[in-house]
Amino acid sequence: MRRLSAEIKAKYGKPVDLDFGTVVLNRNPEAVPEYYFPVTVVFSSVDNVSAAYRQKMQLNLTDKNSSLIELNLQDPVKEKAQDILDQLILEYNRQAIEDKNLVARNTAEFIEDRLDIITRELDSVETGKEQFKETNRLTDIQAESQMFIENVSDYNKQQQEVATQLELSNAMIEYITSGTGSDLLPANLGISETGVNSLISEYNNLVLERDRILSGSTERNPVVVRLNNSIDQIKENVLASLRRMKSNLLIAKEDLDQQAAIIGGRIATVPGKEKQFRGIERQQNIKEALYLFLLQKREETSLSLAVTAPKAKIVDSAYSLNEPVSPKSKIILLAALILGFIIPFLIIYLKNLFNNKVESQKDMQAVAKIIPIVGEIPKVSKKEEEIISKNDRSVISEAFRILHTNLQYLLVNSTNTDSGNVLFVTSSVKGEGKTFVAFNLALTLANAGKKVLIMGADLRNPQLQRYESDARNNKGISDYLVNKEIVLESLIKESSLHSNLNLLASGSIPPNPSELWRQNRADELFANLRSEYDYIVVDTALSDAGNRYLPYQQVC
């Protein structure tokens, strides 16, 4: 199963093209809009569905010595199960009939190809005959040369038969040597040589036997190898017999031509036009005879294709039981009743047993009674925006506004009119959202019209670049504490998120961040910043490390 990564908008009753097919969604006229709910539709591939039903299909013999079999299929939709069983038998009979008609179909295709060729040749001869008679103004030539025709009729008949057999042998030789089409050879074309017909029948039987074995085996099967060798040998014998037959027919044709030449000398007095006309008519008769012969064979082949009986006879069509096979309703009701009593008590017990989380403010107040709680920040899901914006009405934005309001009550007694407030954001565990809280708190203060600076005080693992991508390349606090020649104003950058918000990055990662914070220059840093900003929000490291080297302990 593969999920689509794109969102597609569609209209009811209109086809929708997906990457695996086309679907149509129709509105339920009985549905009430107030009770609409999301529906998940899962599309499975044909291979997966067929494999699942193949596993569920059961095949049983009605009796050990009986030829009757019973097919069983369990499915939630009994109409679908009935259709699958009926279609399975139908496809089985259809494939069996196709195997029987394989030789007949190849023969029909061969006859159709030859009919197309003979039709074009016959049309060309008839057109030439018509043009010849119009050009030479001929009417009833037969009446003038009746006595000559009686003498040569026997030879013409023999020539037609020889020409027909020669045309069939050439067609068969070309079909075999061309290497195209099916392995099966056309049969029952009317070849006079009984030996050739028997070889073709034997060859087709071996090909069908090999194909039947190959359906459940491979080319390396000894039986298949032996059959392939026999097929190749018989095919060479068929080709040799056809060539020998062609040679005999050519000899017979030459003999008939000689006899015709003798009779032709007797009709030398007939005008040359009569000779040309008789040649055209002879070609026409040969093509017509071959055309009618192929038409007859095509009808015979069509009858053999039409008269087919199914291999398997259906005794009883697919049917369903009135009562469900599975699940058993009584067992389900009993199990549901027992689980309905046990599971709720078990869940409540386990939940209370393993619960080690802070669920509400009461849990915090019970442990830290002297520490005031100024706000609650909800958890942000992956789909939600982490950074609040101006005039934002989201739940996150409102939570930070409440935090800002509550902070004013805590800071009212400590706020100095001559210097700004320093707010440290810290926690005891990595990844709890210190940078997230620090940035959004700073943006909330900036949205309130305050001049705010956010500092990246975590010198070991700076995180400000998550929301300010340029902070990674900027010099910052560590560079200022190490190099006394650096001017503080050159390190402060304006934030791209708000005009009232400035940014002081962490700077280069030092090997001894705690020693840097213990320098007197750190006190000077905060003293200078408090004189310039209303609020200084400090994104600190873990609280146990921050307590050792950060000079201010206003924690939120």
Coordinates of C-alpha atoms in Angstrom, one line a residue:
M1 CA 0.0 0.0 0.0
R2 CA 1.4 3.4 -1.0
R3 CA 0.2 6.8 0.3
L4 CA -0.4 9.7 -2.0
S5 CA 1.7 12.7 -1.1
A6 CA -0.4 15.3 -2.9
E7 CA -3.8 16.7 -1.9
I8 CA -6.4 16.4 -4.7
K9 CA -9.7 18.3 -4.9
A10 CA -12.5 16.6 -6.8
K11 CA -16.2 17.0 -7.5
Y12 CA -18.9 14.4 -6.8
G13 CA -19.7 12.3 -9.9
K14 CA -16.6 13.4 -11.8
P15 CA -13.7 11.0 -12.5
V16 CA -10.5 11.7 -10.7
D17 CA -7.2 10.5 -12.2
L18 CA -4.8 9.0 -9.7
D19 CA -1.4 7.6 -10.3
F20 CA -2.7 4.0 -10.3
G21 CA -6.2 4.5 -11.9
T22 CA -9.4 6.6 -12.2
V23 CA -12.0 6.8 -9.4
V24 CA -15.4 8.4 -9.1
L25 CA -16.9 9.7 -5.9
N26 CA -20.7 9.8 -5.7
R27 CA -22.7 11.7 -3.0
N28 CA -25.0 9.7 -0.7
P29 CA -28.4 11.4 -1.0
E30 CA -29.4 10.1 2.4
A31 CA -26.4 11.5 4.2
V32 CA -26.9 14.4 6.7
P33 CA -24.2 17.1 6.6
E34 CA -24.1 17.4 10.4
Y35 CA -23.0 13.8 10.7
Y36 CA -20.2 14.0 8.0
F37 CA -16.9 12.3 9.1
P38 CA -13.6 11.5 7.4
V39 CA -13.5 8.2 5.5
T40 CA -10.3 6.4 4.8
V41 CA -10.2 4.3 1.5
V42 CA -7.4 1.9 1.0
F43 CA -6.5 0.7 -2.5
S44 CA -4.8 -2.6 -2.9
S45 CA -3.0 -3.9 -5.9
V46 CA -4.4 -6.7 -8.0
D47 CA -1.5 -9.0 -7.0
N48 CA -2.1 -8.5 -3.3
V49 CA -5.9 -9.0 -3.6
S50 CA -5.5 -12.2 -5.7
A51 CA -2.9 -13.6 -3.3
A52 CA -5.3 -13.0 -0.3
Y53 CA -8.1 -14.8 -2.1
R54 CA -5.9 -17.6 -3.1
Q55 CA -5.1 -18.2 0.5
K56 CA -8.8 -18.2 1.5
M57 CA -9.8 -20.5 -1.3
Q58 CA -10.5 -24.1 -0.2
L59 CA -10.7 -27.1 -2.6
N60 CA -12.2 -30.4 -1.3
L61 CA -13.1 -33.7 -3.0
T62 CA -16.7 -34.8 -2.3
D63 CA -15.5 -38.4 -2.2
K64 CA -12.1 -40.1 -2.4
N65 CA -13.0 -42.0 -5.6
S66 CA -15.2 -39.2 -7.0
S67 CA -14.4 -36.7 -9.9
L68 CA -16.5 -34.0 -8.2
I69 CA -14.7 -31.2 -6.4
E70 CA -16.1 -28.6 -4.0
L71 CA -14.9 -25.0 -3.9
N72 CA -15.3 -22.9 -0.7
L73 CA -14.6 -19.2 -0.1
Q74 CA -15.2 -17.2 3.0
D75 CA -15.7 -13.5 2.6
P76 CA -17.6 -10.7 4.4
V77 CA -19.6 -10.0 1.3
K78 CA -21.3 -13.2 0.2
E79 CA -22.4 -11.8 -3.2
K80 CA -18.8 -11.0 -4.0
A81 CA -17.6 -14.5 -3.0
Q82 CA -20.3 -16.0 -5.2
D83 CA -19.2 -13.9 -8.2
I84 CA -15.6 -14.9 -7.6
L85 CA -16.3 -18.6 -7.6
D86 CA -18.6 -18.4 -10.7
Q87 CA -16.0 -16.3 -12.5
L88 CA -13.2 -18.7 -11.5
I89 CA -15.0 -21.7 -13.1
L90 CA -15.8 -19.6 -16.2
E91 CA -12.1 -18.6 -16.6
Y92 CA -11.1 -22.2 -16.1
N93 CA -13.4 -23.4 -18.9
R94 CA -12.4 -20.5 -21.1
Q95 CA -8.7 -21.3 -20.8
A96 CA -9.3 -25.0 -21.4
I97 CA -11.2 -24.2 -24.6
E98 CA -8.4 -21.8 -25.7
D99 CA -5.9 -24.6 -25.3
K100 CA -8.1 -26.9 -27.5
N101 CA -8.5 -24.2 -30.2
L102 CA -4.8 -23.2 -30.3
V103 CA -4.1 -25.2 -33.4
A104 CA -7.3 -24.1 -35.1
R105 CA -6.6 -20.4 -34.4
N106 CA -3.2 -20.6 -35.9
T107 CA -4.6 -22.4 -38.9
A108 CA -7.3 -19.7 -39.3
E109 CA -4.7 -16.9 -39.1
F110 CA -2.6 -18.6 -41.8
I111 CA -5.6 -19.0 -44.0
E112 CA -6.6 -15.4 -43.5
D113 CA -3.1 -14.3 -44.5
R114 CA -3.2 -16.4 -47.7
L115 CA -6.6 -15.2 -48.5
D116 CA -5.5 -11.6 -48.5
I117 CA -2.6 -12.4 -50.8
I118 CA -4.8 -14.5 -53.2
T119 CA -7.5 -11.8 -53.2
R120 CA -5.0 -9.2 -54.4
E121 CA -3.5 -11.5 -57.0
L122 CA -7.0 -12.5 -58.3
D123 CA -8.0 -8.9 -58.5
S124 CA -4.9 -8.1 -60.5
V125 CA -5.5 -11.0 -63.0
E126 CA -9.2 -10.1 -63.5
T127 CA -8.3 -6.4 -64.1
G128 CA -5.7 -7.5 -66.7
K129 CA -8.3 -9.7 -68.4
E130 CA -10.8 -6.9 -68.6
Q131 CA -8.2 -4.5 -70.0
F132 CA -7.0 -7.1 -72.5
K133 CA -10.6 -7.7 -73.8
E134 CA -11.3 -4.0 -74.0
T135 CA -8.1 -3.2 -75.8
N136 CA -8.4 -6.1 -78.4
R137 CA -12.2 -5.9 -78.7
L138 CA -12.8 -9.5 -78.0
T139 CA -16.2 -11.0 -77.3
D140 CA -16.8 -14.8 -77.4
I141 CA -13.4 -16.4 -77.8
Q142 CA -14.6 -19.7 -76.3
A143 CA -16.9 -20.4 -79.3
E144 CA -14.1 -20.0 -81.7
S145 CA -11.6 -22.3 -80.0
Q146 CA -14.0 -24.8 -78.4
M147 CA -12.3 -27.8 -80.0
F148 CA -8.9 -26.8 -78.8
I149 CA -10.1 -26.3 -75.3
E150 CA -11.6 -29.8 -75.2
N151 CA -8.1 -31.1 -75.9
V152 CA -6.3 -29.1 -73.3
S153 CA -8.9 -29.2 -70.5
D154 CA -7.5 -32.3 -69.0
Y155 CA -4.0 -30.8 -68.9
N156 CA -5.3 -27.5 -67.4
K157 CA -7.0 -29.4 -64.7
Q158 CA -3.9 -31.2 -63.8
Q159 CA -1.9 -28.0 -64.0
Q160 CA -4.3 -26.3 -61.6
E161 CA -4.0 -29.2 -59.1
V162 CA -0.2 -29.1 -59.3
A163 CA -0.1 -25.3 -59.1
T164 CA -2.4 -25.4 -56.0
Q165 CA -0.2 -28.0 -54.3
L166 CA 2.9 -26.1 -55.3
E167 CA 1.5 -22.9 -53.9
L168 CA 0.6 -24.6 -50.6
S169 CA 4.1 -26.2 -50.3
N170 CA 5.8 -22.8 -51.0
A171 CA 3.6 -21.2 -48.4
M172 CA 4.3 -23.9 -45.8
I173 CA 8.1 -23.7 -46.5
E174 CA 8.0 -19.9 -46.2
Y175 CA 6.0 -20.1 -42.9
I176 CA 8.4 -22.6 -41.4
T177 CA 11.6 -21.0 -42.5
S178 CA 10.5 -17.4 -41.7
G179 CA 10.7 -18.1 -37.9
T180 CA 7.7 -15.9 -37.1
G181 CA 4.3 -16.7 -35.5
S182 CA 3.5 -19.5 -33.2
D183 CA 5.4 -22.7 -32.8
L184 CA 2.3 -24.6 -34.0
L185 CA 2.0 -25.4 -37.8
P186 CA -1.2 -24.9 -39.8
A187 CA -3.0 -28.2 -40.3
N188 CA -5.7 -29.5 -42.7
L189 CA -4.8 -27.2 -45.5
G190 CA -5.4 -29.9 -48.1
I191 CA -1.9 -31.0 -48.8
S192 CA -2.1 -34.2 -50.9
E193 CA 0.9 -35.8 -49.2
T194 CA -0.4 -37.9 -46.3
G195 CA 3.1 -38.2 -44.8
V196 CA 3.5 -34.5 -44.5
N197 CA 0.1 -34.2 -42.9
S198 CA 0.9 -36.9 -40.3
L199 CA 4.2 -35.2 -39.5
I200 CA 2.5 -31.8 -39.0
S201 CA -0.1 -33.4 -36.7
E202 CA 2.6 -35.2 -34.7
Y203 CA 4.6 -31.9 -34.4
N204 CA 1.6 -29.9 -33.1
N205 CA 0.8 -32.6 -30.5
L206 CA 4.4 -32.4 -29.2
V207 CA 4.3 -28.6 -29.1
L208 CA 1.0 -28.6 -27.1
E209 CA 2.5 -31.3 -24.7
R210 CA 5.6 -29.2 -24.2
D211 CA 3.6 -26.0 -23.5
R212 CA 1.4 -27.8 -21.0
I213 CA 4.5 -29.0 -19.1
L214 CA 6.1 -25.6 -19.3
S215 CA 3.1 -24.0 -17.6
G216 CA 4.3 -25.7 -14.4
S217 CA 8.0 -26.3 -15.0
T218 CA 11.1 -24.6 -16.6
E219 CA 13.1 -25.0 -19.8
R220 CA 15.6 -27.2 -17.9
N221 CA 13.1 -29.9 -17.2
P222 CA 14.4 -33.2 -18.8
V223 CA 11.0 -33.9 -20.3
V224 CA 10.9 -30.4 -21.8
V225 CA 14.5 -30.8 -23.2
R226 CA 13.5 -34.2 -24.7
L227 CA 10.4 -32.7 -26.2
N228 CA 12.3 -29.8 -27.7
N229 CA 14.7 -32.1 -29.3
S230 CA 11.9 -34.2 -30.8
I231 CA 10.1 -31.1 -32.0
D232 CA 13.2 -29.8 -33.7
Q233 CA 13.8 -33.2 -35.4
I234 CA 10.2 -33.5 -36.6
K235 CA 10.3 -29.9 -37.8
E236 CA 13.3 -30.7 -39.9
N237 CA 11.5 -33.8 -41.2
V238 CA 8.4 -31.7 -42.1
L239 CA 10.6 -29.1 -43.9
A240 CA 12.5 -31.9 -45.8
S241 CA 9.2 -33.6 -46.8
L242 CA 7.8 -30.3 -48.0
R243 CA 10.9 -29.6 -50.1
R244 CA 10.8 -33.1 -51.5
M245 CA 7.1 -32.6 -52.3
K246 CA 7.9 -29.3 -54.0
S247 CA 10.6 -31.0 -56.1
N248 CA 8.1 -33.6 -57.2
L249 CA 5.6 -31.0 -58.0
L250 CA 8.1 -29.1 -60.1
I251 CA 8.9 -32.2 -62.1
A252 CA 5.2 -32.8 -62.6
K253 CA 4.7 -29.2 -63.6
E254 CA 7.5 -29.4 -66.1
D255 CA 6.0 -32.6 -67.6
L256 CA 2.6 -30.9 -67.9
D257 CA 4.1 -27.8 -69.4
Q258 CA 5.8 -30.0 -72.1
Q259 CA 2.4 -31.7 -72.9
A260 CA 0.8 -28.3 -73.0
A261 CA 3.5 -27.1 -75.4
I262 CA 2.8 -30.0 -77.7
I263 CA -0.9 -29.1 -77.8
G264 CA 0.1 -25.4 -78.1
G265 CA 1.8 -26.3 -81.4
R266 CA -1.4 -27.7 -82.7
I267 CA -3.2 -24.4 -82.1
A268 CA -0.4 -22.3 -83.7
T269 CA -3.0 -21.1 -86.1
V270 CA -4.9 -19.4 -83.3
P271 CA -4.1 -15.7 -83.2
G272 CA -1.5 -14.5 -80.7
K273 CA -4.3 -12.6 -78.9
E274 CA -6.0 -15.9 -78.2
K275 CA -2.9 -17.3 -76.6
Q276 CA -2.5 -14.2 -74.4
F277 CA -6.1 -14.4 -73.4
R278 CA -5.9 -18.1 -72.5
G279 CA -2.8 -17.4 -70.4
I280 CA -4.7 -14.7 -68.5
E281 CA -7.7 -17.0 -68.1
R282 CA -5.5 -19.9 -66.9
Q283 CA -4.0 -17.7 -64.2
Q284 CA -7.5 -16.6 -63.2
N285 CA -8.8 -20.1 -62.9
I286 CA -5.8 -21.1 -60.8
K287 CA -6.3 -18.2 -58.4
E288 CA -10.1 -18.7 -58.3
A289 CA -9.6 -22.4 -57.4
L290 CA -7.1 -21.6 -54.7
Y291 CA -9.3 -18.8 -53.4
L292 CA -12.4 -21.1 -53.2
F293 CA -10.3 -23.8 -51.6
L294 CA -9.1 -21.5 -48.9
L295 CA -12.6 -20.2 -48.3
Q296 CA -13.8 -23.7 -47.7
K297 CA -10.9 -24.4 -45.3
R298 CA -11.7 -21.2 -43.4
E299 CA -15.3 -22.2 -42.9
E300 CA -14.2 -25.6 -41.7
T301 CA -11.8 -24.1 -39.2
S302 CA -14.4 -21.6 -38.0
L303 CA -16.8 -24.5 -37.3
S304 CA -14.1 -26.4 -35.4
L305 CA -13.6 -23.2 -33.3
A306 CA -17.3 -22.7 -32.7
V307 CA -18.0 -26.3 -31.6
T308 CA -16.3 -26.4 -28.2
A309 CA -17.6 -27.9 -25.0
P310 CA -16.5 -26.7 -21.5
K311 CA -13.9 -28.9 -19.7
A312 CA -15.6 -28.7 -16.3
K313 CA -19.3 -29.1 -15.8
I314 CA -21.0 -27.1 -13.0
V315 CA -23.2 -29.2 -10.8
D316 CA -24.2 -26.5 -8.4
S317 CA -23.7 -22.8 -9.0
A318 CA -22.1 -20.7 -6.2
Y319 CA -24.4 -20.1 -3.2
S320 CA -24.1 -18.7 0.3
L321 CA -25.3 -19.9 3.7
N322 CA -28.0 -17.9 5.5
E323 CA -26.1 -17.8 8.8
P324 CA -22.6 -16.2 9.1
V325 CA -19.7 -18.6 9.2
S326 CA -17.5 -16.4 11.3
P327 CA -17.4 -14.8 13.8
K328 CA -19.8 -16.7 16.2
S329 CA -22.1 -14.1 17.7
K330 CA -22.5 -15.9 21.0
I331 CA -18.8 -16.3 21.6
I332 CA -18.2 -12.6 20.6
L333 CA -20.9 -11.4 23.0
L334 CA -19.5 -13.4 25.9
A335 CA -16.0 -12.3 25.3
A336 CA -17.1 -8.7 24.9
L337 CA -19.0 -8.9 28.2
I338 CA -16.0 -10.3 30.1
L339 CA -13.5 -7.8 28.5
G340 CA -15.9 -5.0 29.1
F341 CA -15.6 -5.6 32.9
I342 CA -11.8 -6.4 33.0
I343 CA -10.3 -3.9 30.5
P344 CA -11.5 -0.6 32.1
F345 CA -10.3 -1.6 35.5
L346 CA -7.0 -2.8 34.1
I347 CA -6.4 0.4 32.1
I348 CA -7.2 2.6 35.1
Y349 CA -4.9 0.6 37.3
L350 CA -2.0 0.5 34.9
K351 CA -2.4 4.2 34.0
N352 CA -2.2 5.2 37.7
L353 CA 0.7 2.7 38.3
F354 CA 3.0 4.0 35.5
N355 CA 1.9 7.6 35.4
N356 CA 5.0 9.8 36.2
K357 CA 4.1 12.9 34.2
V358 CA 2.8 16.3 35.2
E359 CA -0.8 16.4 34.2
S360 CA -1.9 19.8 35.5
Q361 CA -0.9 22.8 37.6
K362 CA -2.0 20.9 40.7
D363 CA 0.8 18.3 40.2
M364 CA 3.4 21.2 40.0
Q365 CA 2.0 23.1 42.9
A366 CA 2.1 20.0 45.1
V367 CA 5.8 19.6 44.6
A368 CA 7.1 23.2 44.2
K369 CA 4.9 25.2 46.5
I370 CA 7.2 28.3 46.8
I371 CA 7.7 28.6 43.0
P372 CA 5.0 30.6 41.3
I373 CA 3.6 29.3 38.0
V374 CA 3.1 32.1 35.5
G375 CA 1.8 30.2 32.5
E376 CA 1.2 27.0 30.6
I377 CA 2.6 26.5 27.0
P378 CA 0.8 23.8 25.0
K379 CA 2.8 21.3 22.9
V380 CA 3.2 22.2 19.3
S381 CA 2.5 19.5 16.7
K382 CA 4.6 19.0 13.6
K383 CA 1.9 20.5 11.4
E384 CA 1.7 23.7 13.4
E385 CA 3.9 26.8 13.0
E386 CA 6.4 27.1 15.9
I387 CA 6.9 30.9 15.6
I388 CA 4.1 33.2 16.4
S389 CA 3.4 36.3 14.3
K390 CA 1.9 39.7 14.7
N391 CA -1.9 39.6 15.3
D392 CA -1.7 35.8 15.7
R393 CA -4.8 34.3 17.2
S394 CA -3.6 30.7 17.6
V395 CA -3.6 28.8 20.9
I396 CA 0.2 29.2 21.1
S397 CA 0.1 32.9 20.7
E398 CA -2.6 33.3 23.4
A399 CA -0.6 31.1 25.8
F400 CA 2.4 33.4 25.4
R401 CA 0.3 36.5 25.9
I402 CA -1.0 35.1 29.2
L403 CA 2.6 34.3 30.1
H404 CA 3.6 37.9 29.3
T405 CA 0.7 39.3 31.4
N406 CA 1.6 37.1 34.4
L407 CA 5.2 38.1 34.2
Q408 CA 4.3 41.7 34.7
Y409 CA 2.9 40.9 38.1
L410 CA 6.2 39.2 39.1
L411 CA 8.4 41.9 37.7
V412 CA 6.5 44.9 39.0
N413 CA 8.5 45.0 42.2
S414 CA 11.9 44.3 40.7
T415 CA 11.6 46.4 37.6
N416 CA 14.1 49.3 37.5
T417 CA 13.0 52.2 35.4
D418 CA 16.6 52.8 34.4
S419 CA 17.5 49.3 33.2
G420 CA 15.7 46.4 31.4
N421 CA 14.6 43.1 32.7
V422 CA 16.7 40.0 32.1
L423 CA 14.7 36.8 31.7
F424 CA 16.5 33.4 31.7
V425 CA 14.8 30.5 30.0
T426 CA 16.1 27.2 31.2
S427 CA 15.2 23.6 32.0
S428 CA 16.7 20.5 33.5
V429 CA 16.5 18.2 30.4
K430 CA 17.7 18.8 26.9
G431 CA 15.1 19.2 24.2
E432 CA 12.2 20.5 26.4
G433 CA 11.8 23.6 24.3
K434 CA 14.0 26.3 25.8
T435 CA 14.8 27.9 22.5
F436 CA 11.1 27.7 21.4
V437 CA 9.9 29.4 24.6
A438 CA 12.7 32.0 24.5
F439 CA 12.0 33.0 20.9
N440 CA 8.2 33.2 21.2
L441 CA 8.4 35.1 24.5
A442 CA 10.8 37.6 22.9
L443 CA 8.4 38.0 19.9
T444 CA 5.4 38.4 22.3
L445 CA 7.3 41.2 24.1
A446 CA 8.3 42.8 20.8
N447 CA 4.7 42.7 19.6
A448 CA 3.7 44.6 22.8
G449 CA 6.0 47.5 21.6
K450 CA 9.0 46.6 23.8
K451 CA 12.6 46.7 22.7
V452 CA 13.8 43.2 23.1
L453 CA 17.1 41.4 22.7
I454 CA 17.4 37.6 22.6
M455 CA 20.7 36.1 23.6
G456 CA 22.1 32.6 22.8
A457 CA 23.7 31.8 26.1
D458 CA 24.1 28.1 25.4
L459 CA 27.7 28.3 24.2
R460 CA 28.2 24.5 23.9
N461 CA 25.1 23.8 21.8
P462 CA 23.7 27.0 20.1
Q463 CA 20.1 26.6 18.9
L464 CA 19.1 30.1 17.8
Q465 CA 19.9 29.2 14.2
R466 CA 16.7 27.0 14.2
Y467 CA 14.7 30.2 13.8
E468 CA 17.4 32.6 12.6
S469 CA 19.4 30.9 9.9
D470 CA 22.1 33.6 9.8
A471 CA 22.9 33.2 13.5
R472 CA 25.2 30.3 12.8
N473 CA 27.6 32.4 10.8
N474 CA 27.6 35.5 13.2
K475 CA 30.1 36.2 15.8
G476 CA 28.6 36.4 19.3
I477 CA 28.9 36.2 23.1
S478 CA 31.9 33.8 23.2
D479 CA 33.9 36.0 20.8
Y480 CA 33.0 39.1 22.9
L481 CA 34.1 37.4 26.2
V482 CA 37.4 36.2 24.7
N483 CA 38.4 39.2 22.6
K484 CA 38.3 42.5 24.5
E485 CA 38.8 44.5 21.3
I486 CA 35.4 43.5 19.9
V487 CA 32.7 46.1 20.2
L488 CA 29.4 44.8 21.6
E489 CA 27.3 46.8 19.1
S490 CA 28.9 45.1 16.2
L491 CA 27.7 41.7 17.4
I492 CA 24.0 42.6 17.8
K493 CA 22.0 41.9 14.6
E494 CA 18.4 42.9 13.8
S495 CA 16.0 39.9 13.7
S496 CA 14.2 39.1 10.5
L497 CA 11.1 38.2 12.5
H498 CA 10.3 41.6 14.1
S499 CA 11.6 45.1 13.9
N500 CA 11.6 45.5 17.8
L501 CA 13.7 42.3 18.2
N502 CA 17.4 42.1 18.1
L503 CA 19.7 39.0 18.2
L504 CA 22.9 38.3 20.0
A505 CA 24.2 34.9 18.8
S506 CA 26.3 32.5 20.8
G507 CA 29.3 32.8 18.5
S508 CA 32.1 30.4 18.1
I509 CA 31.9 27.2 20.3
P510 CA 34.6 27.6 23.0
P511 CA 36.2 24.7 24.9
N512 CA 35.5 26.3 28.3
P513 CA 32.1 28.1 28.3
S514 CA 31.8 28.0 32.1
E515 CA 35.1 29.9 32.6
L516 CA 34.1 32.5 30.1
W517 CA 30.9 33.3 32.0
R518 CA 32.8 33.7 35.3
Q519 CA 34.8 36.7 33.8
N520 CA 34.0 40.2 34.9
R521 CA 33.4 41.0 31.2
A522 CA 30.2 39.0 31.4
D523 CA 28.8 41.4 34.1
E524 CA 29.7 44.3 31.9
L525 CA 27.9 42.6 29.0
F526 CA 24.6 42.4 30.8
A527 CA 25.0 45.9 32.3
N528 CA 25.4 47.4 28.9
L529 CA 22.5 45.5 27.4
R530 CA 20.1 46.3 30.3
S531 CA 20.7 50.0 29.6
E532 CA 19.7 49.6 25.9
Y533 CA 16.8 47.2 26.0
D534 CA 13.5 46.8 27.9
Y535 CA 13.8 43.0 28.0
I536 CA 16.7 40.7 27.5
V537 CA 15.6 37.1 26.9
V538 CA 18.4 34.6 27.5
D539 CA 18.3 31.1 25.9
T540 CA 20.4 29.3 28.4
A541 CA 21.9 25.8 28.7
L542 CA 20.7 23.2 31.2
S543 CA 19.8 24.6 34.6
D544 CA 22.5 22.7 36.5
A545 CA 25.1 24.1 34.2
G546 CA 23.5 27.5 34.0
N547 CA 23.5 27.9 37.8
R548 CA 27.3 27.6 37.8
Y549 CA 28.2 30.2 35.3
L550 CA 25.3 32.5 34.5
P551 CA 25.3 35.8 36.5
Y552 CA 21.5 36.2 36.7
Q553 CA 19.0 33.7 38.0
Q554 CA 15.6 35.0 36.9
V555 CA 14.3 31.7 35.5
C556 CA 11.0 31.0 33.8

